[in-house]
Structures are given as structure tokens and as C-alpha cells.
mmCIF file of C-alpha atoms in Angstrom:
data_model
loop_
_atom_site.group_PDB
_atom_site.id
_atom_site.type_symbol
_atom_site.label_atom_id
_atom_site.label_comp_id
_atom_site.label_asym_id
_atom_site.label_seq_id
_atom_site.Cartn_x
_atom_site.Cartn_y
_atom_site.Cartn_z
ATOM 1 C CA MET A 159 0.000 0.140 -0.083
ATOM 2 C CA PRO A 160 1.550 3.315 -0.899
ATOM 3 C CA PRO A 161 1.921 5.881 1.926
ATOM 4 C CA ALA A 162 -0.866 8.073 2.510
ATOM 5 C CA PRO A 163 -0.183 11.839 1.004
ATOM 6 C CA GLY A 164 0.192 13.288 4.465
ATOM 7 C CA ASP A 165 3.077 10.665 5.396
ATOM 8 C CA ARG A 166 4.671 11.353 2.158
ATOM 9 C CA GLU A 167 4.919 15.186 2.929
ATOM 10 C CA ALA A 168 6.102 14.403 6.502
ATOM 11 C CA ARG A 169 8.833 12.023 4.870
ATOM 12 C CA ARG A 170 9.799 14.732 2.657
ATOM 13 C CA GLU A 171 10.162 17.253 5.190
ATOM 14 C CA GLU A 172 12.466 14.784 7.151
ATOM 15 C CA VAL A 173 14.578 14.325 4.084
ATOM 16 C CA SER A 174 15.164 18.002 3.834
ATOM 17 C CA GLU A 175 15.920 18.315 7.471
ATOM 18 C CA ALA A 176 18.623 15.581 6.813
ATOM 19 C CA VAL A 177 20.136 17.211 3.812
ATOM 20 C CA TRP A 178 20.370 20.386 5.763
ATOM 21 C CA ARG A 179 21.949 18.722 8.762
ATOM 22 C CA VAL A 180 24.625 17.119 6.393
ATOM 23 C CA LEU A 181 24.990 20.755 4.541
ATOM 24 C CA ALA A 182 25.673 22.476 7.771
ATOM 25 C CA GLU A 183 28.024 20.200 9.037
ATOM 26 C CA LYS A 184 30.078 19.105 5.951
ATOM 27 C CA GLY A 185 29.033 21.336 3.249
ATOM 28 C CA PHE A 186 28.496 20.556 -0.393
ATOM 29 C CA GLY A 187 31.958 18.752 -0.510
ATOM 30 C CA GLY A 188 30.592 16.193 1.976
ATOM 31 C CA LEU A 189 26.862 16.219 0.555
ATOM 32 C CA THR A 190 26.281 12.545 -0.507
ATOM 33 C CA LEU A 191 23.321 10.080 -0.650
ATOM 34 C CA ARG A 192 25.359 7.850 1.976
ATOM 35 C CA ALA A 193 25.932 10.798 4.329
ATOM 36 C CA VAL A 194 21.954 11.726 4.137
ATOM 37 C CA ALA A 195 21.062 8.479 4.607
ATOM 38 C CA ALA A 196 23.319 8.018 7.787
ATOM 39 C CA ALA A 197 21.775 11.098 9.090
ATOM 40 C CA MET A 198 18.321 9.941 8.567
ATOM 41 C CA GLY A 199 19.191 6.088 9.668
ATOM 42 C CA VAL A 200 18.029 4.808 6.590
ATOM 43 C CA SER A 201 19.333 2.928 3.506
ATOM 44 C CA THR A 202 20.834 4.845 0.514
ATOM 45 C CA GLY A 203 18.482 2.695 -1.595
ATOM 46 C CA MET A 204 15.260 4.491 0.083
ATOM 47 C CA LEU A 205 17.020 7.934 -0.553
ATOM 48 C CA MET A 206 17.432 7.014 -4.282
ATOM 49 C CA HIS A 207 13.830 7.312 -4.525
ATOM 50 C CA TYR A 208 13.950 10.881 -3.698
ATOM 51 C CA PHE A 209 17.105 11.527 -5.425
ATOM 52 C CA PRO A 210 17.910 9.370 -8.505
ATOM 53 C CA THR A 211 21.198 10.980 -9.294
ATOM 54 C CA LYS A 212 23.720 13.156 -7.391
ATOM 55 C CA ARG A 213 22.612 16.166 -9.338
ATOM 56 C CA ALA A 214 19.073 15.800 -8.021
ATOM 57 C CA LEU A 215 20.463 15.873 -4.363
ATOM 58 C CA LEU A 216 22.560 18.796 -5.254
ATOM 59 C CA THR A 217 19.550 20.750 -6.918
ATOM 60 C CA HIS A 218 17.333 20.054 -3.905
ATOM 61 C CA ALA A 219 20.283 21.357 -1.301
ATOM 62 C CA LEU A 220 20.547 24.587 -3.296
ATOM 63 C CA ASP A 221 16.755 24.923 -3.415
ATOM 64 C CA LEU A 222 16.688 24.401 0.224
ATOM 65 C CA LEU A 223 19.488 27.071 0.732
ATOM 66 C CA GLU A 224 17.299 29.548 -1.399
ATOM 67 C CA SER A 225 14.192 28.977 0.575
ATOM 68 C CA ARG A 226 15.626 29.088 4.072
ATOM 69 C CA THR A 227 17.499 32.180 3.183
ATOM 70 C CA ALA A 228 14.170 33.689 1.706
ATOM 71 C CA ASP A 229 12.138 32.325 4.726
ATOM 72 C CA ARG A 230 14.416 33.410 7.464
ATOM 73 C CA PRO A 231 13.047 35.924 10.156
ATOM 74 C CA ARG A 232 14.095 39.406 9.317
ATOM 75 C CA ARG A 233 14.424 42.680 11.356
ATOM 76 C CA PRO A 234 12.015 45.242 10.861
ATOM 77 C CA HIS A 235 13.146 48.347 8.822
ATOM 78 C CA PRO A 236 13.462 51.016 11.675
ATOM 79 C CA ALA A 237 13.793 54.099 9.983
ATOM 80 C CA PRO A 238 14.649 55.406 6.394
ATOM 81 C CA GLY A 239 18.428 55.565 5.570
ATOM 82 C CA LEU A 240 21.348 54.033 7.278
ATOM 83 C CA ALA A 241 19.466 52.429 10.271
ATOM 84 C CA THR A 242 17.595 50.391 7.550
ATOM 85 C CA VAL A 243 20.799 49.547 5.762
ATOM 86 C CA ARG A 244 22.450 48.509 9.189
ATOM 87 C CA ALA A 245 19.170 46.249 9.934
ATOM 88 C CA MET A 246 19.617 44.450 6.280
ATOM 89 C CA LEU A 247 23.293 43.906 6.927
ATOM 90 C CA LEU A 248 22.460 42.677 10.343
ATOM 91 C CA ASP A 249 20.223 40.079 8.694
ATOM 92 C CA ILE A 250 23.042 38.755 6.975
ATOM 93 C CA LEU A 251 25.619 38.083 9.657
ATOM 94 C CA PRO A 252 26.048 34.745 11.653
ATOM 95 C CA LEU A 253 24.787 36.223 14.870
ATOM 96 C CA THR A 254 22.648 33.069 15.795
ATOM 97 C CA PRO A 255 23.144 29.478 15.248
ATOM 98 C CA ASP A 256 20.797 29.118 12.452
ATOM 99 C CA ASP A 257 22.133 32.422 10.858
ATOM 100 C CA THR A 258 25.708 30.532 11.254
ATOM 101 C CA ALA A 259 24.507 27.287 9.520
ATOM 102 C CA ARG A 260 22.861 29.050 6.696
ATOM 103 C CA ASN A 261 26.098 31.253 6.176
ATOM 104 C CA ARG A 262 28.279 28.101 6.480
ATOM 105 C CA VAL A 263 26.264 26.453 3.588
ATOM 106 C CA TRP A 264 26.467 29.584 1.326
ATOM 107 C CA VAL A 265 30.121 29.944 1.723
ATOM 108 C CA SER A 266 30.281 26.300 1.035
ATOM 109 C CA SER A 267 28.336 26.600 -2.065
ATOM 110 C CA TRP A 268 30.742 29.133 -3.750
ATOM 111 C CA ASP A 269 32.975 26.214 -4.466
ATOM 112 C CA LEU A 270 30.353 24.541 -6.428
ATOM 113 C CA SER A 271 28.959 27.611 -8.180
ATOM 114 C CA LEU A 272 32.331 28.943 -9.439
ATOM 115 C CA ALA A 273 32.829 25.673 -11.131
ATOM 116 C CA ASP A 274 29.545 25.833 -12.877
ATOM 117 C CA ASP A 275 28.639 28.604 -15.387
ATOM 118 C CA ASP A 276 24.816 28.575 -14.743
ATOM 119 C CA LEU A 277 25.223 28.487 -10.972
ATOM 120 C CA ALA A 278 28.031 31.379 -11.128
ATOM 121 C CA THR A 279 25.591 33.189 -13.195
ATOM 122 C CA ALA A 280 22.894 32.731 -10.510
ATOM 123 C CA GLN A 281 25.296 33.810 -7.907
ATOM 124 C CA ALA A 282 26.227 36.969 -9.665
ATOM 125 C CA ALA A 283 22.613 37.810 -10.114
ATOM 126 C CA ARG A 284 22.153 37.295 -6.323
ATOM 127 C CA TYR A 285 24.894 39.815 -5.646
ATOM 128 C CA THR A 286 23.439 42.091 -8.064
ATOM 129 C CA ARG A 287 20.064 41.718 -6.258
ATOM 130 C CA LEU A 288 21.556 42.290 -2.861
ATOM 131 C CA ARG A 289 23.204 45.688 -3.942
ATOM 132 C CA SER A 290 20.056 46.786 -5.693
ATOM 133 C CA THR A 291 17.886 46.012 -2.606
ATOM 134 C CA LEU A 292 20.608 48.370 -0.561
ATOM 135 C CA HIS A 293 20.641 50.981 -3.082
ATOM 136 C CA PRO A 294 17.484 53.147 -2.332
ATOM 137 C CA HIS A 295 18.310 53.106 1.529
ATOM 138 C CA LEU A 296 21.702 54.389 0.603
ATOM 139 C CA GLU A 297 20.120 57.242 -1.641
ATOM 140 C CA ALA A 298 17.742 58.088 1.169
ATOM 141 C CA ALA A 299 20.798 58.067 3.663
ATOM 142 C CA ARG A 300 22.318 60.520 1.266
ATOM 143 C CA ASP A 301 19.349 62.683 0.945
ATOM 144 C CA LEU A 302 18.711 62.725 4.698
ATOM 145 C CA GLY A 303 22.638 64.016 5.137
ATOM 146 C CA GLU A 304 23.668 60.747 6.937
ATOM 147 C CA LEU A 305 26.071 60.617 4.149
ATOM 148 C CA PRO A 306 28.072 62.988 2.326
ATOM 149 C CA PRO A 307 26.203 64.752 -0.700
ATOM 150 C CA THR A 308 29.007 63.178 -2.908
ATOM 151 C CA ALA A 309 28.548 59.569 -1.671
ATOM 152 C CA ASN A 310 28.096 57.152 -4.419
ATOM 153 C CA PRO A 311 25.182 54.688 -3.591
ATOM 154 C CA ASP A 312 26.475 52.044 -6.229
ATOM 155 C CA ARG A 313 29.869 51.997 -4.651
ATOM 156 C CA LEU A 314 28.653 51.906 -1.211
ATOM 157 C CA ALA A 315 26.195 48.945 -1.830
ATOM 158 C CA ALA A 316 29.292 46.896 -3.387
ATOM 159 C CA SER A 317 31.412 47.980 -0.481
ATOM 160 C CA ALA A 318 28.746 47.129 2.293
ATOM 161 C CA VAL A 319 28.154 43.776 0.618
ATOM 162 C CA ALA A 320 32.043 43.335 0.599
ATOM 163 C CA PHE A 321 32.530 44.166 4.243
ATOM 164 C CA THR A 322 29.593 41.924 5.257
ATOM 165 C CA HIS A 323 30.604 38.930 3.277
ATOM 166 C CA GLY A 324 34.175 39.169 4.104
ATOM 167 C CA LEU A 325 33.138 39.299 8.015
ATOM 168 C CA VAL A 326 30.861 36.456 7.615
ATOM 169 C CA VAL A 327 34.020 34.233 6.325
ATOM 170 C CA GLN A 328 36.278 35.326 9.158
ATOM 171 C CA ALA A 329 33.343 34.962 11.824
ATOM 172 C CA LEU A 330 32.424 31.294 10.406
ATOM 173 C CA PHE A 331 36.547 30.378 10.756
ATOM 174 C CA ASP A 332 37.214 31.967 14.077
ATOM 175 C CA PRO A 333 33.773 32.318 15.988
ATOM 176 C CA ALA A 334 35.556 32.709 19.504
ATOM 177 C CA HIS A 335 37.355 35.866 17.954
ATOM 178 C CA PHE A 336 34.109 37.217 16.342
ATOM 179 C CA PRO A 337 30.999 36.716 18.777
ATOM 180 C CA ARG A 338 27.966 38.617 18.031
ATOM 181 C CA ASP A 339 28.822 41.870 19.869
ATOM 182 C CA VAL A 340 32.174 41.957 17.967
ATOM 183 C CA GLN A 341 30.309 41.370 14.746
ATOM 184 C CA ILE A 342 27.974 44.338 15.503
ATOM 185 C CA THR A 343 30.732 46.753 16.644
ATOM 186 C CA LEU A 344 32.694 46.123 13.509
ATOM 187 C CA LEU A 345 29.405 46.705 11.432
ATOM 188 C CA ASP A 346 28.749 49.974 13.167
ATOM 189 C CA GLY A 347 32.157 50.934 12.712
ATOM 190 C CA PHE A 348 31.931 50.422 9.227
ATOM 191 C CA LEU A 349 28.769 52.566 8.686
ATOM 192 C CA ALA A 350 30.087 55.267 11.019
ATOM 193 C CA SER A 351 33.238 55.450 8.854
ATOM 194 C CA VAL A 352 31.244 55.752 5.548
ATOM 195 C CA GLY A 353 28.720 57.905 6.824
ATOM 196 C CA LEU A 354 28.209 60.956 9.010
ATOM 197 C CA TRP A 355 26.566 58.938 11.365
ATOM 198 C CA ALA A 356 26.703 56.922 14.688
ATOM 199 C CA PRO A 357 24.575 53.982 15.171
ATOM 200 C CA ASP A 358 22.224 53.545 18.315
ATOM 201 C CA ASP A 359 23.756 51.361 20.916
ATOM 202 C CA GLN A 360 20.714 48.727 20.863
ATOM 203 C CA PRO A 361 21.510 45.859 18.324
ATOM 204 C CA MET B 645 65.546 1.843 -15.517
ATOM 205 C CA PRO B 646 64.185 4.326 -13.263
ATOM 206 C CA PRO B 647 63.924 7.933 -14.626
ATOM 207 C CA ALA B 648 66.903 10.384 -13.831
ATOM 208 C CA PRO B 649 66.626 12.581 -11.049
ATOM 209 C CA GLY B 650 65.966 15.429 -13.167
ATOM 210 C CA ASP B 651 63.224 13.914 -15.088
ATOM 211 C CA ARG B 652 61.560 13.054 -11.698
ATOM 212 C CA GLU B 653 61.693 16.605 -10.881
ATOM 213 C CA ALA B 654 60.512 17.814 -14.211
ATOM 214 C CA ARG B 655 57.533 15.242 -13.903
ATOM 215 C CA ARG B 656 56.900 16.305 -10.322
ATOM 216 C CA GLU B 657 56.401 19.985 -11.572
ATOM 217 C CA GLU B 658 54.307 18.858 -14.460
ATOM 218 C CA VAL B 659 51.826 17.149 -11.959
ATOM 219 C CA SER B 660 51.924 20.318 -9.809
ATOM 220 C CA GLU B 661 50.829 22.468 -12.863
ATOM 221 C CA ALA B 662 48.178 19.946 -13.663
ATOM 222 C CA VAL B 663 46.507 20.103 -10.123
ATOM 223 C CA TRP B 664 46.599 23.835 -10.370
ATOM 224 C CA ARG B 665 44.944 23.998 -13.749
ATOM 225 C CA VAL B 666 42.218 21.626 -12.350
ATOM 226 C CA LEU B 667 41.930 23.583 -9.207
ATOM 227 C CA ALA B 668 41.388 26.878 -11.066
ATOM 228 C CA GLU B 669 38.818 25.626 -13.224
ATOM 229 C CA LYS B 670 36.891 23.062 -11.079
ATOM 230 C CA GLY B 671 37.837 23.863 -7.572
ATOM 231 C CA PHE B 672 38.578 21.343 -4.742
ATOM 232 C CA GLY B 673 35.069 20.004 -5.403
ATOM 233 C CA GLY B 674 36.209 18.900 -9.041
ATOM 234 C CA LEU B 675 39.579 18.018 -7.990
ATOM 235 C CA THR B 676 40.010 14.250 -8.607
ATOM 236 C CA LEU B 677 42.686 11.855 -9.958
ATOM 237 C CA ARG B 678 40.715 11.404 -12.982
ATOM 238 C CA ALA B 679 40.664 15.115 -13.719
ATOM 239 C CA VAL B 680 44.318 15.665 -13.143
ATOM 240 C CA ALA B 681 45.061 12.675 -15.426
ATOM 241 C CA ALA B 682 42.995 14.108 -18.143
ATOM 242 C CA ALA B 683 44.731 17.435 -17.747
ATOM 243 C CA MET B 684 48.001 15.736 -18.283
ATOM 244 C CA GLY B 685 46.816 13.164 -20.927
ATOM 245 C CA VAL B 686 47.942 10.226 -18.720
ATOM 246 C CA SER B 687 46.298 7.358 -16.941
ATOM 247 C CA THR B 688 44.935 7.635 -13.559
ATOM 248 C CA GLY B 689 47.421 4.372 -12.696
ATOM 249 C CA MET B 690 50.428 6.748 -13.451
ATOM 250 C CA LEU B 691 49.133 9.435 -10.975
ATOM 251 C CA MET B 692 48.639 6.834 -8.247
ATOM 252 C CA HIS B 693 52.324 6.818 -8.130
ATOM 253 C CA TYR B 694 52.224 10.353 -6.834
ATOM 254 C CA PHE B 695 49.047 10.406 -5.132
ATOM 255 C CA PRO B 696 48.107 6.918 -3.736
ATOM 256 C CA THR B 697 45.012 8.452 -2.055
ATOM 257 C CA LYS B 698 42.564 11.081 -2.562
ATOM 258 C CA ARG B 699 43.905 12.565 0.830
ATOM 259 C CA ALA B 700 47.242 12.865 -0.585
ATOM 260 C CA LEU B 701 45.998 14.641 -3.552
ATOM 261 C CA LEU B 702 44.289 17.252 -1.526
ATOM 262 C CA THR B 703 47.364 17.743 0.815
ATOM 263 C CA HIS B 704 49.392 18.376 -2.224
ATOM 264 C CA ALA B 705 46.508 20.868 -3.571
ATOM 265 C CA LEU B 706 46.513 22.770 -0.324
ATOM 266 C CA ASP B 707 50.412 22.861 -0.081
ATOM 267 C CA LEU B 708 50.443 24.323 -3.579
ATOM 268 C CA LEU B 709 47.993 27.036 -2.848
ATOM 269 C CA GLU B 710 50.283 27.836 0.226
ATOM 270 C CA SER B 711 53.383 28.200 -1.597
ATOM 271 C CA ARG B 712 51.693 29.918 -4.744
ATOM 272 C CA THR B 713 50.465 32.563 -2.444
ATOM 273 C CA ALA B 714 53.751 32.867 -0.409
ATOM 274 C CA ASP B 715 55.784 33.126 -3.784
ATOM 275 C CA ARG B 716 53.604 35.551 -5.629
ATOM 276 C CA PRO B 717 54.918 38.919 -6.696
ATOM 277 C CA ARG B 718 54.324 41.430 -4.378
ATOM 278 C CA ARG B 719 54.019 45.299 -4.419
ATOM 279 C CA PRO B 720 56.865 47.322 -2.431
ATOM 280 C CA HIS B 721 55.888 49.176 0.315
ATOM 281 C CA PRO B 722 55.656 52.685 -0.736
ATOM 282 C CA ALA B 723 55.659 54.526 2.375
ATOM 283 C CA PRO B 724 54.620 53.833 6.074
ATOM 284 C CA GLY B 725 51.081 54.104 6.989
ATOM 285 C CA LEU B 726 47.908 53.676 4.745
ATOM 286 C CA ALA B 727 49.846 53.782 1.686
ATOM 287 C CA THR B 728 51.231 50.445 2.742
ATOM 288 C CA VAL B 729 47.951 49.047 3.738
ATOM 289 C CA ARG B 730 46.825 49.841 0.410
ATOM 290 C CA ALA B 731 49.796 47.910 -1.245
ATOM 291 C CA MET B 732 49.121 44.889 0.857
ATOM 292 C CA LEU B 733 45.318 44.909 0.174
ATOM 293 C CA LEU B 734 46.024 45.264 -3.588
ATOM 294 C CA ASP B 735 48.372 42.258 -3.352
ATOM 295 C CA ILE B 736 45.025 40.279 -2.319
ATOM 296 C CA LEU B 737 42.722 41.376 -5.124
ATOM 297 C CA PRO B 738 42.011 39.693 -8.240
ATOM 298 C CA LEU B 739 43.552 42.328 -10.545
ATOM 299 C CA THR B 740 45.366 39.806 -12.891
ATOM 300 C CA PRO B 741 44.500 36.412 -14.273
ATOM 301 C CA ASP B 742 47.162 34.694 -11.814
ATOM 302 C CA ASP B 743 45.451 36.698 -8.716
ATOM 303 C CA THR B 744 42.101 35.525 -10.059
ATOM 304 C CA ALA B 745 42.978 31.882 -10.185
ATOM 305 C CA ARG B 746 44.663 32.123 -6.820
ATOM 306 C CA ASN B 747 41.689 33.573 -5.205
ATOM 307 C CA ARG B 748 39.249 31.275 -6.727
ATOM 308 C CA VAL B 749 41.247 28.347 -5.403
ATOM 309 C CA TRP B 750 41.344 29.988 -2.043
ATOM 310 C CA VAL B 751 37.709 30.565 -1.858
ATOM 311 C CA SER B 752 36.939 27.096 -3.116
ATOM 312 C CA SER B 753 39.198 25.960 -0.178
ATOM 313 C CA TRP B 754 36.692 27.338 2.323
ATOM 314 C CA ASP B 755 34.283 24.556 1.779
ATOM 315 C CA LEU B 756 36.932 21.956 2.473
ATOM 316 C CA SER B 757 38.289 23.894 5.410
ATOM 317 C CA LEU B 758 34.850 24.472 7.209
ATOM 318 C CA ALA B 759 34.216 20.800 7.081
ATOM 319 C CA ASP B 760 37.664 19.888 8.726
ATOM 320 C CA ASP B 761 38.696 21.055 12.202
ATOM 321 C CA ASP B 762 42.300 20.877 11.486
ATOM 322 C CA LEU B 763 42.092 22.748 8.123
ATOM 323 C CA ALA B 764 39.559 25.122 9.758
ATOM 324 C CA THR B 765 42.003 26.033 12.631
ATOM 325 C CA ALA B 766 44.615 26.460 9.895
ATOM 326 C CA GLN B 767 42.615 28.877 8.146
ATOM 327 C CA ALA B 768 41.470 30.970 11.322
ATOM 328 C CA ALA B 769 45.284 31.299 12.036
ATOM 329 C CA ARG B 770 45.909 32.391 8.620
ATOM 330 C CA TYR B 771 43.301 35.128 9.073
ATOM 331 C CA THR B 772 44.954 36.165 12.383
ATOM 332 C CA ARG B 773 48.520 36.213 10.804
ATOM 333 C CA LEU B 774 46.998 38.531 7.969
ATOM 334 C CA ARG B 775 45.379 40.801 10.594
ATOM 335 C CA SER B 776 48.825 41.127 12.552
ATOM 336 C CA THR B 777 50.616 41.929 9.396
ATOM 337 C CA LEU B 778 48.315 44.789 8.805
ATOM 338 C CA HIS B 779 48.430 45.872 12.381
ATOM 339 C CA PRO B 780 51.647 47.646 12.512
ATOM 340 C CA HIS B 781 50.914 49.565 9.449
ATOM 341 C CA LEU B 782 47.570 50.824 10.718
ATOM 342 C CA GLU B 783 49.366 51.909 14.090
ATOM 343 C CA ALA B 784 51.701 53.723 11.968
ATOM 344 C CA ALA B 785 48.800 55.418 9.947
ATOM 345 C CA ARG B 786 47.331 56.599 13.334
ATOM 346 C CA ASP B 787 50.557 57.972 14.412
ATOM 347 C CA LEU B 788 50.997 59.848 11.290
ATOM 348 C CA GLY B 789 47.665 61.381 11.531
ATOM 349 C CA GLU B 790 46.356 59.457 8.486
ATOM 350 C CA LEU B 791 43.609 57.869 10.905
ATOM 351 C CA PRO B 792 41.874 59.687 13.776
ATOM 352 C CA PRO B 793 43.611 59.624 17.085
ATOM 353 C CA THR B 794 40.721 57.071 18.607
ATOM 354 C CA ALA B 795 41.056 54.627 15.492
ATOM 355 C CA ASN B 796 41.622 51.178 16.582
ATOM 356 C CA PRO B 797 44.150 49.120 14.862
ATOM 357 C CA ASP B 798 42.524 45.570 15.580
ATOM 358 C CA ARG B 799 39.154 46.533 14.443
ATOM 359 C CA LEU B 800 40.487 48.180 11.331
ATOM 360 C CA ALA B 801 42.628 45.216 10.487
ATOM 361 C CA ALA B 802 39.517 42.925 10.693
ATOM 362 C CA SER B 803 37.594 45.367 8.796
ATOM 363 C CA ALA B 804 40.045 45.679 5.994
ATOM 364 C CA VAL B 805 40.433 41.899 5.626
ATOM 365 C CA ALA B 806 36.652 41.756 5.630
ATOM 366 C CA PHE B 807 36.056 44.356 2.879
ATOM 367 C CA THR B 808 38.788 42.804 1.060
ATOM 368 C CA HIS B 809 37.984 39.352 1.097
ATOM 369 C CA GLY B 810 34.219 40.183 0.266
ATOM 370 C CA LEU B 811 35.313 42.169 -2.608
ATOM 371 C CA VAL B 812 37.180 39.110 -3.843
ATOM 372 C CA VAL B 813 34.058 37.041 -3.812
ATOM 373 C CA GLN B 814 32.090 39.409 -5.688
ATOM 374 C CA ALA B 815 34.670 39.948 -8.264
ATOM 375 C CA LEU B 816 35.175 36.338 -9.013
ATOM 376 C CA PHE B 817 31.376 35.710 -9.486
ATOM 377 C CA ASP B 818 31.171 38.815 -11.610
ATOM 378 C CA PRO B 819 34.400 40.098 -13.034
ATOM 379 C CA ALA B 820 32.572 42.012 -16.032
ATOM 380 C CA HIS B 821 30.964 44.299 -13.036
ATOM 381 C CA PHE B 822 34.421 44.399 -11.007
ATOM 382 C CA PRO B 823 37.357 44.931 -13.482
ATOM 383 C CA ARG B 824 40.675 45.897 -12.194
ATOM 384 C CA ASP B 825 39.938 49.880 -11.867
ATOM 385 C CA VAL B 826 36.525 49.122 -10.213
ATOM 386 C CA GLN B 827 38.191 47.131 -7.472
ATOM 387 C CA ILE B 828 41.027 49.783 -7.003
ATOM 388 C CA THR B 829 38.424 52.605 -6.833
ATOM 389 C CA LEU B 830 36.166 50.528 -4.124
ATOM 390 C CA LEU B 831 39.479 49.754 -1.995
ATOM 391 C CA ASP B 832 40.475 53.433 -2.232
ATOM 392 C CA GLY B 833 37.050 54.611 -1.171
ATOM 393 C CA PHE B 834 37.229 52.162 1.625
ATOM 394 C CA LEU B 835 40.534 53.526 2.791
ATOM 395 C CA ALA B 836 39.385 57.133 2.377
ATOM 396 C CA SER B 837 36.378 56.325 4.451
ATOM 397 C CA VAL B 838 38.153 55.067 7.337
ATOM 398 C CA GLY B 839 40.953 57.581 7.348
ATOM 399 C CA LEU B 840 41.470 61.170 6.702
ATOM 400 C CA TRP B 841 43.339 60.142 3.773
ATOM 401 C CA ALA B 842 43.189 60.504 -0.139
ATOM 402 C CA PRO B 843 45.123 57.657 -2.023
ATOM 403 C CA ASP B 844 47.305 58.678 -4.917
ATOM 404 C CA ASP B 845 45.693 58.151 -8.291
ATOM 405 C CA GLN B 846 48.470 55.631 -9.352
ATOM 406 C CA PRO B 847 47.422 51.947 -8.676
#
């Protein structure tokens, strides 16, 4: 008898959880049917039902990374200008265990993406979107006098993304050196240096 | 008859070149005996003589990355302070094809390193060393009045490394958007924002 649709859904969720646990611990380099099966305590044969090929497993893992990133909780935008830029950049940093796992999987995905033209194009588009999302808030910051009138929102968006992602990488490798408060202090220092702006003390 | 020592040395060099070509094109995720053999036009059996295990191949690849990074040409230090910090950060960015290949291999190595405690510790130590190398030049910059008297060289070193490595990643994925002059302009903008300092126009 085939499983009831509700069971099938629950099992699918369980498979996704196991894929995520493997990614968070071993990265894309350690993502194999064998590792996911071991994480679930099932046979690789059972998993082949979900992922007939390695490519199917990778595609599912990348979709999972996208959806977990899209669905993550985000800070409200406190006020126009640099305060909103700050909230958006804090949403990226590895400040909680969930944020850390997600960032670790993103950094791990870069090896895969750099080796595959389609994935590299998708990743470049993701960076373009992220810069575009920051852009209007940097323009608002300039119009509000939080940035010098000569500030260039395009360049500042690229710089803010650069700073934030480079901080992610350092923090992933050395969490003891980059706990939550240090990451926030560094981000505030960065924003204070580009702007004419001092952040609130509250995170 | 065994090959003469000179031949053995030449062959070893040829193997390293092939490992590097595979890394630069496919990253650590695509580094296999089969791929290196194909790049050399030899059998995988011949390569097993050099790399009896996958681990041996990985270790050689990581050593190669270290040595190519240590031996790369570097800019002279033009003057104490931020001009030297600038030269050191320019030495990191993917401004030439060789720099791009090396950075691409570094970024690719992060997946591997995050999944292995020893490699992660080594990478964290590498970041600590890089920050320490920048530190005295940031202190000099402060003493020269190129940075505000309140500037914190520890934080600025972490920020400069963050900014530079995040720029590396964006530039690797989108080289058309981040050609040499754009990378240099962004770096100079970053240095100008942290300092009281305007860079020379020459790269």
C-alpha cells in the first residue's frame, strides 16, 4: 500500500532536514546520498527514491538554501536611511546558530557555483539583487544627510556587501574571535566610517 | 630503468601544474585523480604513483595553494601608514589572471576547510596572521595622523580583511562588473572612508 499523502509530505520534510544537517556540518563537499542516509538512519536505496542522481540531490540542496534564506526571520526596517541599511546587513551576519549554519552553507556553495557557469551566473545575479536592495536606502541616507552629498550609492552598496560577506567568512572560521557583539561593533564601525552617522547602541 | 632525478623533478612540476589547472577551473569540488590525469593526458594509474590516496592529492593541492600564495610577486611598501596598507590589500585582490586563479582556489578551499577541524584551525590562524601583518601599518597610519587618534588598529585590520575578501568574492562571480579599476576605486573609497586620507591616483 503506498503511503498516505500526509505521510509522504512528512517524509519529504524529514529528508530536507537531513540534507540541511549534512550541509551545515560537512558542506557541499560532504553532501552524498550516503551521508544523508546515515543522518536519517535509512538505506541509500530508500533515498534514491527521492534523489535518483547526485545532481538531483545538489539541486534540492541549493533550493533548500534559497528557501531557508528567503524564509528566515528579518528585522523590521527601523527608519529610512542608514538604520535600515544596518538592519539589512545585520540580517546577513552569523549572529545566531541558525544564521551561522545558513552562512556556512552559502560559503560552501561558492566552490560549486564557481565551477558551474549557470550557478555562477545565478550567484552573480544574487549579488546584483542584494546591491540593488541596499541602493534606495543608501540614496535615502544621502538625501537625509547621513552620508556626504558626494556619496555614491552604487559603490557604497558594493562596499557594504563586500564588508559584510568578508566578515561572515572570518566569523565562520573564528567564532571565538568574532562573537555577536564584535560583529555588530565592526559593522557599526564600518557604517560610521562611510557615513556621518553614529548608530544607536541597541543591536 | 628508473627515470633520472632531473626527469623526476620535471615530472613532479608537470603534475603540480596539472593539479593547479584543475583547481583553477573546477575548484576542490572537482579535484579528482581522474581530472588531473585528463589534464595531463596520462592514466590515473600513473598518477597513483604520486597520489596513492585522495587525501594525498588534497594535501598536495593545499600545499600548492600555500606556496603559490607565499611566492606571488608583491608590491613594494611605498611609504609607512595607509599607503602600505593599500599595497598589501592590492596584493590580495584578483587584479590579474594569476591573482584571479589563486583567489578562486582559496574561496573554493573554504568548503573543505569548514568541514575539517584541522583545516579550519589553520584557516583561522591564517586570518589572524593577516590581521597581525596589517596591524603595525595601521598603528603607523594613526601615529602619522592618517587615521583619527581614536582609531582602533585591531578593528580596522579585521574590517580591512573583511572588506577585501568580500570584494574578492563579488569580483570572482562577476568579473565584468568588477574589473581592475573598479576594484581599486572601491578599495580606495574604503581606505578614504576609514581614514583622513586620500590615495594617490596611481594603482
